[in-house]
Coordinates of C-alpha atoms in Angstrom, one line a residue:
X1 CA 0.1 0.2 -0.1
X2 CA 1.3 3.6 -0.7
X3 CA 1.2 5.8 1.9
X4 CA -2.0 8.0 0.6
X5 CA -4.0 4.4 0.4
X6 CA -3.1 3.6 4.0
X7 CA -4.9 7.1 4.8
X8 CA -7.6 6.4 2.7
X9 CA -8.0 2.9 4.1
X10 CA -7.8 4.6 8.0
X11 CA -10.4 7.1 6.2
X12 CA -12.8 3.8 5.6
X13 CA -12.2 2.2 8.6
X14 CA -13.5 5.3 10.4
X15 CA -16.7 5.5 8.2
X16 CA -17.5 1.6 9.6
X17 CA -16.4 2.6 13.3
X18 CA -18.4 5.9 13.5
X19 CA -21.9 4.0 11.8
X20 CA -20.8 1.0 14.4
X21 CA -20.9 3.5 17.2
X22 CA -23.6 4.8 16.5
X23 CA -26.3 1.7 15.9
X24 CA -24.3 -0.2 19.0
X25 CA -21.8 -2.8 16.7
X26 CA -18.7 -3.8 17.2
X27 CA -16.0 -2.4 18.2
X28 CA -12.9 -0.5 16.5
X29 CA -10.5 -3.5 17.0
X30 CA -13.1 -6.5 16.0
X31 CA -13.4 -3.6 12.7
X32 CA -10.0 -3.4 12.1
X33 CA -9.2 -7.5 12.5
X34 CA -12.0 -7.8 10.3
X35 CA -10.6 -5.3 7.3
X36 CA -7.1 -6.9 6.8
X37 CA -8.8 -10.4 7.1
X38 CA -10.4 -9.2 3.5
X39 CA -7.5 -7.8 2.5
X40 CA -4.6 -10.0 2.5
X41 CA -2.3 -8.2 0.1
X42 CA -2.0 -5.6 3.1
X43 CA 1.7 -6.5 4.8
X44 CA 2.6 -6.0 8.5
X45 CA 3.9 -2.5 8.2
X46 CA 0.7 -1.2 6.3
X47 CA -1.3 -3.1 9.0
X48 CA 0.1 -1.2 11.9
X49 CA 0.2 2.4 9.7
X50 CA -2.9 2.0 9.2
X51 CA -4.1 1.5 13.1
X52 CA -1.6 4.1 14.1
X53 CA -4.2 6.3 12.0
X54 CA -7.3 5.2 13.0
X55 CA -6.6 5.4 16.6
X56 CA -4.6 8.8 16.2
X57 CA -8.2 9.9 14.8
X58 CA -10.2 8.5 17.4
X59 CA -8.3 10.2 20.6
X60 CA -8.4 13.0 19.0
X61 CA -12.0 13.9 18.7
X62 CA -14.2 13.9 21.9
X63 CA -17.5 14.3 19.7
X64 CA -18.5 10.7 17.2
X65 CA -17.8 12.5 14.2
X66 CA -20.2 12.4 11.0
X67 CA -17.6 11.1 8.5
X68 CA -14.3 9.4 8.9
X69 CA -12.5 11.7 6.0
X70 CA -13.6 15.0 8.4
X71 CA -12.3 13.0 11.3
X72 CA -8.7 12.7 9.1
X73 CA -8.7 15.8 8.0
X74 CA -8.5 16.9 11.2
X75 CA -5.9 14.9 12.0
X76 CA -4.1 16.5 8.7
X77 CA -4.6 19.7 9.8
X78 CA -2.0 18.9 12.8
X79 CA -0.1 16.8 10.7
X80 CA 1.0 18.5 7.1
X81 CA 3.1 15.3 6.7
X82 CA -0.8 13.6 6.4
X83 CA -2.5 16.5 4.4
X84 CA 0.0 16.4 1.6
X85 CA -0.6 12.6 1.1
X86 CA -4.4 13.6 0.0
X87 CA -3.2 13.8 -3.5
X88 CA -5.8 12.4 -5.3
X89 CA -3.9 9.2 -6.3
X90 CA -4.7 5.5 -7.4
X91 CA -6.3 4.6 -4.1
X92 CA -6.1 7.9 -2.0
X93 CA -8.4 10.2 -0.8
X94 CA -9.5 13.5 -2.7
X95 CA -7.6 16.4 -2.2
X96 CA -8.7 18.6 0.9
X97 CA -10.7 21.3 -0.9
X98 CA -10.6 25.0 0.1
X99 CA -13.1 25.7 3.4
X100 CA -12.7 21.9 4.0
X101 CA -12.5 21.8 7.8
X102 CA -11.6 18.7 9.8
X103 CA -13.7 17.8 13.1
X104 CA -12.3 20.2 15.9
X105 CA -10.0 18.2 18.8
X106 CA -11.4 17.6 22.1
X107 CA -10.6 15.1 25.2
X108 CA -14.5 14.6 26.8
X109 CA -17.5 15.0 25.2
X110 CA -19.2 18.4 26.2
X111 CA -22.3 17.2 27.9
X112 CA -20.2 14.9 30.1
X113 CA -17.2 17.2 30.8
X114 CA -19.7 18.7 34.1
X115 CA -20.1 15.1 35.7
X116 CA -17.0 13.7 35.8
X117 CA -15.9 13.5 39.2
X118 CA -13.7 17.1 40.3
X119 CA -10.4 15.2 40.5
X120 CA -10.3 13.6 37.3
X121 CA -7.4 15.1 35.2
X122 CA -9.2 14.8 31.5
X123 CA -6.1 15.6 29.8
X124 CA -4.6 12.3 30.7
X125 CA -7.9 10.2 30.0
X126 CA -6.3 9.5 26.4
X127 CA -2.7 8.4 26.8
X128 CA -1.2 5.3 25.8
X129 CA -2.1 2.8 28.3
X130 CA 0.9 0.0 29.2
X131 CA 0.6 -3.1 29.9
X132 CA 0.1 -4.5 33.3
X133 CA 0.3 -7.7 34.7
X134 CA -0.5 -9.8 38.1
X135 CA 1.8 -12.4 39.5
X136 CA -0.2 -15.5 39.9
X137 CA 0.4 -16.6 43.6
X138 CA -1.2 -20.0 42.9
X139 CA 2.0 -21.3 40.5
X140 CA 4.8 -18.7 41.1
X141 CA 6.2 -15.9 43.2
X142 CA 7.2 -12.6 41.9
X143 CA 10.7 -13.9 41.9
X144 CA 10.0 -16.5 40.0
X145 CA 7.7 -14.8 36.9
X146 CA 10.1 -11.4 37.1
X147 CA 12.9 -13.0 35.7
X148 CA 11.1 -14.2 32.6
X149 CA 10.0 -10.9 31.6
X150 CA 13.4 -9.0 32.0
X151 CA 11.5 -5.4 30.2
X152 CA 9.0 -5.5 33.0
X153 CA 9.3 -3.0 36.1
X154 CA 7.5 -3.3 39.1
X155 CA 4.6 -1.4 40.2
X156 CA 4.7 0.8 43.4
X157 CA 2.5 -0.3 46.1
X158 CA 1.4 -3.8 44.1
X159 CA 3.6 -6.8 45.6
X160 CA 2.4 -9.0 42.0
X161 CA 2.3 -6.0 40.1
X162 CA 5.0 -5.9 37.0
X163 CA 4.9 -3.0 34.4
X164 CA 5.1 -3.5 30.5
X165 CA 5.5 -1.2 27.8
X166 CA 2.5 -0.5 25.9
X167 CA 1.9 -3.2 22.9
X168 CA 4.7 -5.4 24.0
X169 CA 3.1 -9.1 22.7
X170 CA 3.0 -10.7 26.6
X171 CA 0.9 -13.8 25.1
X172 CA 3.7 -14.9 23.2
X173 CA 5.7 -15.3 26.2
X174 CA 6.4 -18.8 28.3
X175 CA 5.7 -16.8 32.0
X176 CA 1.8 -15.8 30.3
X177 CA 1.9 -19.2 28.5
X178 CA 2.3 -21.4 31.5
X179 CA -0.1 -19.4 33.8
X180 CA 2.5 -17.4 36.0
X181 CA 0.9 -14.1 35.1
X182 CA -2.4 -12.5 34.2
X183 CA -2.3 -9.6 32.2
X184 CA -4.8 -6.9 34.9
X185 CA -4.7 -3.3 34.6
X186 CA -3.4 -2.1 38.5
X187 CA -6.6 -0.6 39.7
X188 CA -7.8 -3.9 38.9
X189 CA -5.5 -5.5 41.1
X190 CA -6.3 -2.9 43.7
X191 CA -10.1 -3.7 43.5
X192 CA -9.1 -6.9 44.5
X193 CA -6.7 -6.2 46.7
X194 CA -9.4 -4.1 48.5
X195 CA -11.8 -7.7 49.1
X196 CA -10.0 -8.7 51.2
X197 CA -10.2 -12.3 50.3
X198 CA -8.9 -14.9 52.7
X199 CA -8.3 -18.8 52.2
X200 CA -11.7 -20.6 53.3
X201 CA -14.0 -17.6 53.2
X202 CA -17.3 -17.7 50.5
X203 CA -16.8 -15.3 47.8
X204 CA -18.8 -14.4 44.9
X205 CA -17.6 -12.1 42.3
X206 CA -21.1 -10.8 41.0
X207 CA -20.5 -9.4 37.3
X208 CA -17.6 -11.4 36.9
X209 CA -17.1 -11.4 32.9
X210 CA -14.3 -13.0 31.8
X211 CA -12.8 -13.4 35.2
X212 CA -10.0 -11.1 35.4
X213 CA -10.8 -10.1 38.8
X214 CA -12.4 -13.7 39.8
X215 CA -8.6 -15.4 39.1
X216 CA -6.8 -12.5 41.6
X217 CA -9.5 -13.2 44.1
X218 CA -8.8 -17.1 43.6
X219 CA -4.8 -16.1 43.8
X220 CA -5.7 -14.1 47.0
X221 CA -8.1 -17.3 48.8
X222 CA -5.1 -19.6 48.1
X223 CA -7.5 -22.1 46.2
X224 CA -9.0 -22.1 49.4
X225 CA -12.9 -22.1 49.8
X226 CA -15.7 -21.3 47.8
X227 CA -14.9 -18.9 44.8
X228 CA -18.4 -18.1 42.6
X229 CA -18.3 -16.3 39.3
X230 CA -21.5 -15.1 38.0
X231 CA -22.7 -13.2 35.0
X232 CA -25.8 -12.8 32.8
X233 CA -23.8 -13.8 29.7
X234 CA -22.9 -17.0 29.0
X235 CA -20.1 -16.2 26.0
X236 CA -18.2 -13.6 28.8
X237 CA -18.2 -16.8 31.2
X238 CA -16.9 -19.2 28.8
X239 CA -13.6 -17.4 28.6
X240 CA -13.2 -17.8 32.4
X241 CA -12.6 -21.5 32.3
X242 CA -9.4 -22.1 30.0
X243 CA -8.1 -19.1 32.0
X244 CA -8.8 -20.8 35.2
X245 CA -7.2 -23.8 33.9
X246 CA -4.1 -22.1 33.0
X247 CA -4.0 -20.2 36.4
X248 CA -4.3 -23.3 38.2
X249 CA -7.9 -21.9 40.3
X250 CA -9.9 -25.1 38.9
X251 CA -12.0 -24.3 42.2
X252 CA -13.6 -21.7 40.6
X253 CA -17.4 -22.3 40.1
X254 CA -19.3 -20.6 37.6
X255 CA -22.8 -19.1 37.8
X256 CA -24.9 -18.4 34.5
X257 CA -27.5 -16.0 35.9
X258 CA -31.4 -15.2 33.9
X259 CA -31.1 -11.2 33.7
X260 CA -33.7 -9.6 35.7
X261 CA -33.8 -12.3 37.5
X262 CA -30.8 -12.9 39.3
X263 CA -32.2 -12.9 42.8
X264 CA -33.9 -16.6 42.1
X265 CA -31.0 -18.0 41.1
X266 CA -28.7 -16.5 43.9
X267 CA -31.1 -18.1 46.7
X268 CA -29.0 -20.8 48.0
X269 CA -25.9 -17.9 48.7
X270 CA -28.5 -15.3 51.1
X271 CA -26.6 -14.6 54.0
X272 CA -23.7 -17.0 53.4
X273 CA -21.2 -14.7 51.4
X274 CA -18.6 -13.4 53.6
X275 CA -17.3 -11.0 50.5
X276 CA -19.4 -10.0 47.1
X277 CA -17.7 -8.1 44.3
X278 CA -19.9 -6.0 42.2
X279 CA -17.7 -5.2 39.2
X280 CA -20.9 -3.5 37.7
X281 CA -21.8 -2.5 34.0
X282 CA -20.4 1.2 33.6
X283 CA -20.0 3.8 31.5
X284 CA -16.0 3.0 30.8
X285 CA -14.9 6.7 30.9
X286 CA -11.9 5.3 33.2
X287 CA -11.0 2.9 30.3
X288 CA -10.5 5.3 26.9
X289 CA -6.7 4.9 27.0
X290 CA -7.7 1.5 26.1
X291 CA -11.1 2.1 24.4
X292 CA -11.2 5.5 22.9
X293 CA -14.0 5.3 20.7
X294 CA -16.1 4.2 24.0
X295 CA -16.6 8.1 23.9
X296 CA -18.6 8.0 20.8
X297 CA -20.8 5.2 21.9
X298 CA -21.7 7.1 25.1
X299 CA -25.3 8.9 25.4
X300 CA -27.2 10.6 28.5
X301 CA -29.5 8.2 28.0
X302 CA -27.7 5.0 28.1
X303 CA -25.7 6.7 31.3
X304 CA -29.2 7.0 32.4
X305 CA -29.8 3.1 31.8
X306 CA -26.2 2.6 33.4
X307 CA -26.7 3.9 36.9
X308 CA -30.3 2.3 37.1
X309 CA -29.0 -1.0 36.0
X310 CA -25.8 -0.9 38.8
X311 CA -28.6 0.5 41.6
X312 CA -30.3 -2.8 41.1
X313 CA -27.3 -5.2 40.9
X314 CA -26.7 -3.7 44.3
X315 CA -29.9 -4.2 45.9
X316 CA -29.6 -8.0 44.6
X317 CA -26.3 -8.7 45.4
X318 CA -26.7 -7.0 49.4
X319 CA -28.9 -10.0 50.7
X320 CA -26.0 -12.6 49.8
X321 CA -23.9 -11.2 52.2
X322 CA -23.9 -12.6 56.0
X323 CA -23.8 -10.5 59.1
X324 CA -20.4 -8.3 59.3
X325 CA -19.7 -9.2 55.6
X326 CA -18.2 -6.8 52.5
X327 CA -19.7 -5.8 49.7
X328 CA -17.2 -4.3 47.2
X329 CA -18.5 -2.0 44.6
X330 CA -16.1 -1.0 41.7
X331 CA -16.9 0.6 38.3
X332 CA -14.6 1.6 35.6
X333 CA -16.2 4.7 35.5
X334 CA -15.6 8.1 36.5
X335 CA -18.6 10.3 36.8
X336 CA -19.9 10.8 40.4
X337 CA -23.6 9.7 39.8
X338 CA -21.9 6.0 38.9
X339 CA -19.8 6.4 41.8
X340 CA -20.1 8.2 45.0
X341 CA -23.7 9.1 44.5
X342 CA -24.4 5.5 43.7
X343 CA -22.6 4.9 46.7
X344 CA -24.6 7.4 49.1
X345 CA -28.0 5.8 47.5
X346 CA -27.3 2.4 48.8
X347 CA -26.5 3.6 52.3
X348 CA -29.4 5.8 52.0
X349 CA -31.4 2.5 50.9
X350 CA -30.6 0.0 53.3
X351 CA -30.3 0.3 56.8
X352 CA -27.5 -0.7 58.9
X353 CA -25.0 -0.9 56.7
X354 CA -21.8 1.7 56.4
X355 CA -19.1 2.3 54.3
X356 CA -15.3 1.4 55.5
X357 CA -12.2 3.1 55.0
X358 CA -10.1 1.4 52.2
X359 CA -6.2 0.8 53.3
X360 CA -4.8 1.0 50.3
X361 CA -1.7 3.5 48.7
X362 CA -3.4 4.4 46.3
X363 CA -5.7 6.9 44.7
X364 CA -7.6 9.6 46.0
X365 CA -10.7 9.6 48.8
X366 CA -14.0 10.6 47.0
X367 CA -17.1 10.3 49.4
X368 CA -17.1 7.4 50.7
X369 CA -14.5 5.6 48.6
X370 CA -11.4 5.5 46.7
X371 CA -10.7 7.3 43.2
X372 CA -8.1 6.4 40.7
X373 CA -7.4 7.8 37.7
X374 CA -4.7 7.7 34.8
X375 CA -3.2 11.0 35.6
X376 CA -2.9 10.3 39.2
X377 CA -2.3 6.9 39.3
X378 CA -1.4 5.9 36.3
X379 CA -4.1 3.0 35.7
X380 CA -7.4 2.9 34.2
X381 CA -9.6 4.6 35.7
X382 CA -11.9 3.2 38.7
X383 CA -14.0 4.1 41.8
X384 CA -14.4 1.7 44.8
X385 CA -15.9 1.7 48.3
X386 CA -16.3 -1.4 50.8
X387 CA -19.5 -1.3 52.2
X388 CA -20.0 -3.7 55.5
X389 CA -23.1 -5.5 56.4
X390 CA -24.1 -4.6 60.1
X391 CA -23.4 -7.3 62.6

């Protein structure tokens, strides 16, 4: 592919990503993979260059553009070397017309900006994320795994945390293949630590997904006790089984719940759990470093639905706790509606519950919980709180 043809390919992909974001379709990574699967002639350098153009254009724009061309022209207005590739040659974009203006740059959609928690450093939300790892204590100690990954650096305050440069192919390493390490953002590791899971406990990961935090809880429990991973989406839970096998965490139980009727599937656990983690569905505003096009998918109406769903999940999760048990509420979101305000609303609805201080050397106290942000903590953005049921 010529450099100009790469720009046109990026424009075509941006058109598809914009439409998918508008219509709730596949994510950008999926669309990019499909695009190149159908174009075998594109070499590795072509794929890398096109992908970089696409993500540079996405990161630059807060509001969803109308077309891929205006997104790329906006980037070209800041980079003359890209503007010169709008030359109208074969497979290239048409020249930029006089007066043709690209979409304006921005980090946060205007409607969302006032809803973010006040301590959030908005300019840091779109930096490129490193590859964070958690050493799996079921199979190795950090002293065993670290020498296998000489480019990895320790993460301050996380005994099992290692950090690799952005884009490092960890899944090709023996340490990952043998289950000695798991890919897990430092923020997620802090949330697992806040749960205080120990051997012999009964622990429920309520919105387990593919099980990243479930595996961290399994390691903290040293494979002893009862650990239940629950979710309403079968395909997500299916991804946990091979991960648990690789990690040596085969004591994990999975439970597929019927959405909107979850309480019925959890009846036998009521009043029995020592710890329940609710890593709730959320806006994902804390993960824009990894998923910048998520900004184009979020709307005020969708945020309203997410806030209502978070409250609903908290309400059916709370009865699972034994007296003195702890519910850890977490979201990878940085809006106060999903974090501080959601916790305050829960405490006002549920008598006999109280927020406990979280003793971790990270984040900032915000309301009843802790706020982690990329700018302050070098992790994805999270809000989490420990809520204790009265004895």
